[in-house]
XYZ file of N, CA and C in Angstrom:
381
model
N 0.838 -1.182 0.000
C 0.000 0.000 0.000
C 0.883 1.245 0.000
N 0.454 2.270 -0.693
C 1.197 3.520 -0.771
C 1.116 4.260 0.556
N 2.261 4.768 0.999
C 2.321 5.603 2.193
C 2.936 6.941 1.806
N 2.757 7.939 2.636
C 3.287 9.268 2.331
C 4.798 9.304 2.299
N 5.460 8.393 2.992
C 6.919 8.389 3.014
C 7.515 7.336 2.074
N 6.750 6.899 1.091
C 7.209 5.917 0.113
C 8.406 6.490 -0.649
N 9.444 5.687 -0.836
C 10.680 6.148 -1.478
C 10.883 5.567 -2.870
N 9.924 4.793 -3.370
C 10.050 4.176 -4.688
C 8.831 4.534 -5.539
N 8.977 4.383 -6.848
C 7.846 4.604 -7.743
C 6.798 3.535 -7.441
N 5.562 3.966 -7.273
C 4.465 3.059 -6.906
C 3.441 3.039 -8.026
N 3.056 1.846 -8.426
C 2.025 1.640 -9.444
C 0.803 1.065 -8.755
N -0.342 1.655 -9.010
C -1.566 1.165 -8.398
C -2.785 1.696 -9.130
N -3.900 1.688 -8.429
C -5.150 2.184 -9.010
C -5.871 3.031 -7.978
N -6.675 3.942 -8.495
C -7.517 4.767 -7.644
C -8.967 4.432 -7.981
N -9.757 4.165 -6.937
C -11.171 3.811 -7.131
C -12.013 5.082 -7.117
N -12.561 5.416 -8.276
C -13.446 6.568 -8.398
C -14.752 6.095 -9.002
N -15.824 6.299 -8.280
C -17.146 5.812 -8.677
C -17.071 4.299 -8.889
N -17.421 3.834 -10.071
C -17.421 2.392 -10.322
C -16.194 1.934 -11.104
N -15.240 2.839 -11.345
C -14.067 2.448 -12.128
C -12.792 2.567 -11.313
N -11.779 1.826 -11.762
C -10.453 1.873 -11.155
C -9.492 2.394 -12.216
N -8.869 3.516 -11.916
C -7.985 4.188 -12.856
C -6.534 3.959 -12.439
N -5.679 3.524 -13.367
C -4.261 3.360 -13.039
C -3.625 4.702 -12.665
N -2.824 4.665 -11.612
C -2.087 5.845 -11.162
C -0.653 5.451 -10.857
N 0.229 6.433 -10.936
C 1.646 6.212 -10.631
C 2.087 7.305 -9.674
N 2.776 6.891 -8.622
C 3.331 7.822 -7.643
C 4.839 7.894 -7.842
N 5.365 9.105 -7.953
C 6.805 9.324 -8.089
C 7.293 10.073 -6.857
N 8.160 9.466 -6.036
C 8.600 10.128 -4.801
C 9.470 11.357 -5.053
N 9.978 11.535 -6.283
C 10.805 12.697 -6.572
C 9.990 13.957 -6.815
N 8.698 13.800 -7.033
C 7.829 14.969 -7.209
C 7.149 15.228 -5.878
N 7.686 16.169 -5.154
C 7.168 16.445 -3.825
C 6.275 17.686 -3.862
N 5.115 17.606 -3.251
C 4.211 18.759 -3.253
C 4.708 19.858 -2.318
N 4.393 21.083 -2.660
C 4.777 22.200 -1.797
C 3.754 22.423 -0.690
N 2.595 21.797 -0.821
C 1.543 21.942 0.181
C 1.533 20.694 1.068
N 1.677 20.908 2.358
C 1.688 19.786 3.299
C 0.336 19.081 3.276
N 0.375 17.741 3.285
C -0.855 16.965 3.286
C -1.366 16.643 1.898
N -0.569 16.980 0.874
C -0.958 16.679 -0.507
C 0.004 15.679 -1.114
N -0.400 15.099 -2.213
C 0.404 14.111 -2.924
C 0.129 14.282 -4.420
N 1.137 14.043 -5.239
C 0.964 14.086 -6.685
C 0.933 12.666 -7.228
N -0.046 12.384 -8.081
C -0.157 11.091 -8.745
C -0.361 11.316 -10.236
N 0.277 10.470 -11.042
C -0.019 10.480 -12.472
C -1.333 9.731 -12.651
N -2.321 10.384 -13.231
C -3.636 9.799 -13.468
C -3.707 9.411 -14.938
N -3.815 8.108 -15.239
C -3.786 7.617 -16.613
C -4.982 8.100 -17.422
N -6.128 8.237 -16.796
C -7.313 8.683 -17.516
C -7.169 10.128 -17.990
N -6.555 10.947 -17.185
C -6.386 12.361 -17.530
C -5.038 12.644 -18.189
N -4.160 11.651 -18.226
C -2.808 11.773 -18.787
C -2.108 13.016 -18.232
N -2.159 13.139 -16.909
C -1.558 14.287 -16.252
C -1.214 13.947 -14.814
N -0.321 14.729 -14.255
C 0.010 14.598 -12.841
C -0.925 15.528 -12.087
N -1.659 14.941 -11.156
C -2.718 15.646 -10.439
C -2.367 15.706 -8.953
N -2.672 16.830 -8.331
C -2.480 16.970 -6.888
C -3.725 16.484 -6.166
N -3.520 15.618 -5.187
C -4.616 15.081 -4.381
C -4.347 15.401 -2.915
N -5.402 15.520 -2.141
C -5.272 15.644 -0.693
C -5.096 14.239 -0.127
N -4.009 14.027 0.612
C -3.657 12.687 1.085
C -4.772 12.048 1.893
N -5.370 12.760 2.823
C -6.398 12.165 3.691
C -7.606 11.672 2.894
N -7.900 12.325 1.776
C -9.033 11.915 0.946
C -8.665 10.746 0.047
N -7.509 10.849 -0.613
C -7.144 9.853 -1.621
C -6.604 8.554 -1.018
N -6.105 8.607 0.198
C -5.501 7.433 0.831
C -6.436 6.220 0.810
N -7.693 6.427 1.127
C -8.642 5.310 1.177
C -9.108 4.863 -0.208
N -8.825 5.646 -1.228
C -9.244 5.307 -2.594
C -8.180 4.553 -3.379
N -6.954 4.511 -2.863
C -5.855 3.845 -3.557
C -5.841 2.358 -3.253
N -5.516 1.578 -4.269
C -5.387 0.138 -4.046
C -4.174 -0.389 -4.798
N -3.547 -1.382 -4.203
C -2.390 -2.033 -4.803
C -2.825 -2.915 -5.965
N -1.863 -3.229 -6.824
C -2.103 -4.154 -7.925
C -1.113 -5.312 -7.801
N -1.466 -6.447 -8.395
C -0.553 -7.582 -8.332
C 0.584 -7.384 -9.346
N 1.541 -8.314 -9.359
C 2.742 -8.178 -10.189
C 2.427 -8.106 -11.678
N 1.457 -8.895 -12.135
C 1.138 -8.883 -13.564
C 0.455 -7.579 -13.963
N -0.436 -7.080 -13.116
C -1.079 -5.797 -13.395
C -0.068 -4.659 -13.363
N 0.853 -4.732 -12.409
C 1.897 -3.715 -12.298
C 2.740 -3.701 -13.566
N 3.127 -4.870 -14.040
C 3.932 -4.960 -15.259
C 3.166 -4.404 -16.463
N 1.875 -4.686 -16.527
C 1.053 -4.187 -17.636
C 0.921 -2.667 -17.574
N 0.705 -2.125 -16.379
C 0.600 -0.672 -16.216
C 1.924 -0.019 -16.592
N 3.002 -0.599 -16.092
C 4.325 -0.047 -16.372
C 4.610 -0.041 -17.873
N 4.300 -1.141 -18.532
C 4.568 -1.260 -19.968
C 3.724 -0.271 -20.767
N 2.456 -0.135 -20.432
C 1.565 0.707 -21.226
C 1.657 2.194 -20.884
N 2.081 2.540 -19.661
C 2.017 3.939 -19.241
C 3.353 4.628 -19.004
N 4.451 3.886 -18.961
C 5.728 4.514 -18.618
C 6.074 5.689 -19.532
N 5.923 5.553 -20.826
C 6.271 6.635 -21.753
C 5.365 7.853 -21.527
N 4.071 7.610 -21.362
C 3.128 8.713 -21.129
C 3.396 9.389 -19.793
N 3.677 8.579 -18.776
C 3.951 9.118 -17.444
C 5.209 9.980 -17.466
N 6.258 9.510 -18.122
C 7.505 10.282 -18.172
C 7.305 11.590 -18.942
N 6.505 11.564 -19.994
C 6.207 12.791 -20.739
C 5.405 13.763 -19.866
N 4.435 13.248 -19.132
C 3.633 14.085 -18.234
C 4.506 14.657 -17.121
N 5.414 13.860 -16.608
C 6.333 14.307 -15.556
C 7.227 15.432 -16.075
N 7.687 15.301 -17.295
C 8.540 16.336 -17.889
C 7.755 17.635 -18.066
N 6.519 17.534 -18.556
C 5.665 18.721 -18.706
C 5.385 19.360 -17.347
N 5.101 18.522 -16.371
C 4.734 19.009 -15.045
C 5.916 19.660 -14.328
N 7.066 19.041 -14.397
C 8.208 19.503 -13.613
C 8.843 20.767 -14.167
N 8.830 20.939 -15.476
C 9.432 22.125 -16.106
C 10.807 22.416 -15.528
N 11.588 21.368 -15.324
C 12.940 21.541 -14.826
C 13.076 21.602 -13.325
N 11.973 21.420 -12.570
C 12.046 21.512 -11.113
C 12.454 20.205 -10.458
N 12.374 19.102 -11.170
C 12.695 17.804 -10.589
C 13.927 17.269 -11.292
N 14.925 16.891 -10.534
C 16.178 16.404 -11.094
C 16.404 14.964 -10.680
N 17.348 14.346 -11.323
C 17.798 12.997 -10.977
C 16.697 11.963 -11.100
N 15.934 12.012 -12.210
C 14.988 10.941 -12.484
C 15.758 9.658 -12.751
N 16.853 9.811 -13.444
C 17.749 8.699 -13.743
C 19.141 9.121 -13.311
N 20.007 8.155 -13.003
C 21.358 8.522 -12.574
C 22.111 9.352 -13.612
N 21.815 9.171 -14.903
C 22.537 9.919 -15.918
C 22.015 11.347 -16.088
N 20.842 11.661 -15.513
C 20.330 13.028 -15.566
C 21.202 13.911 -14.689
N 21.406 15.118 -15.145
C 22.236 16.037 -14.386
C 21.394 17.238 -13.971
N 21.656 17.723 -12.796
C 20.974 18.928 -12.324
C 21.533 20.124 -13.080
N 20.714 21.130 -13.309
C 21.215 22.310 -14.019
C 22.237 23.061 -13.181
N 23.042 23.843 -13.860
C 24.050 24.636 -13.154
C 23.342 25.615 -12.231
N 23.911 25.868 -11.067
C 23.265 26.806 -10.150
C 23.242 28.208 -10.731
N 22.254 28.982 -10.344
C 22.131 30.355 -10.812
C 23.271 31.183 -10.250
N 23.722 32.197 -10.994
C 24.809 33.025 -10.475
C 24.359 33.755 -9.211
N 25.291 33.941 -8.315
C 25.006 34.594 -7.045
C 25.088 36.105 -7.237
N 24.076 36.812 -6.781
C 24.084 38.272 -6.872
C 25.146 38.819 -5.931
N 25.846 39.846 -6.368
C 26.898 40.386 -5.492
C 26.284 41.015 -4.242
N 26.973 40.846 -3.140
C 26.494 41.445 -1.895
C 26.917 42.911 -1.856
N 26.423 43.641 -0.896
C 26.768 45.061 -0.783
C 28.268 45.264 -0.655
N 28.939 44.402 0.062
C 30.377 44.531 0.252
C 31.121 44.398 -1.077
N 30.597 43.594 -1.994
C 31.266 43.379 -3.270
C 30.996 44.530 -4.240
N 29.912 45.264 -4.077
C 29.555 46.314 -5.028
C 30.277 47.633 -4.758
N 30.647 47.900 -3.538
C 31.263 49.184 -3.196
C 32.739 48.992 -2.910
N 33.488 49.885 -3.455
C 34.917 49.864 -3.197
C 35.168 50.768 -2.000
N 35.524 50.195 -0.896
C 35.708 50.972 0.327
C 37.087 51.599 0.407
N 37.955 51.284 -0.523
C 39.324 51.818 -0.438
C 39.376 53.321 -0.696
N 38.428 53.880 -1.459
C 38.477 55.309 -1.749
C 37.452 56.114 -0.948
N 36.907 55.572 0.110
C 35.921 56.289 0.916
C 36.509 57.540 1.571
N 37.780 57.517 1.890
C 38.405 58.655 2.556
C 38.500 59.864 1.635
N 38.523 59.627 0.337
C 38.707 60.737 -0.592
C 37.388 61.372 -1.033
N 36.271 60.868 -0.563
C 34.970 61.397 -0.958
C 34.647 62.660 -0.157
N 34.242 63.691 -0.870
C 33.847 64.940 -0.212
C 32.543 65.406 -0.828
N 31.800 66.231 -0.097
C 30.516 66.712 -0.565
C 30.650 67.574 -1.830
N 31.762 68.247 -2.015
C 31.960 69.054 -3.203
C 31.997 68.203 -4.463
N 32.333 66.926 -4.305
C 32.384 66.031 -5.458
C 31.014 65.837 -6.080
N 29.941 66.130 -5.355
C 28.585 65.946 -5.861
C 28.155 67.083 -6.764
N 28.827 68.158 -6.802
C 28.524 69.195 -7.760
C 28.028 70.389 -7.153
């Protein structure tokens, strides 16, 4: 059964009304809102945010053959949806993926002002 602290990709189904929809949980996509979880929903072909307390009782595990079938049929779609959803925010999907270079650091106040010539500044210099 899926738990909030799951550390592996989880394949299962969500029971909505009378149907069971395949879903995939990726532990690398972490929600910014506490108490929420992101699942790839096969019916909507998108990664959807769910409230954990609500969706927890609707999730069900699948056996090995169903898991293999879901993985085979949905992996390409799920990875495409993950790429669209993450827009570069999620790194290290695979070991060969590399994180982007860090953004340049803005100079601090100490770096912008040259304090060596402070003694030579006079009010007449302003005009």
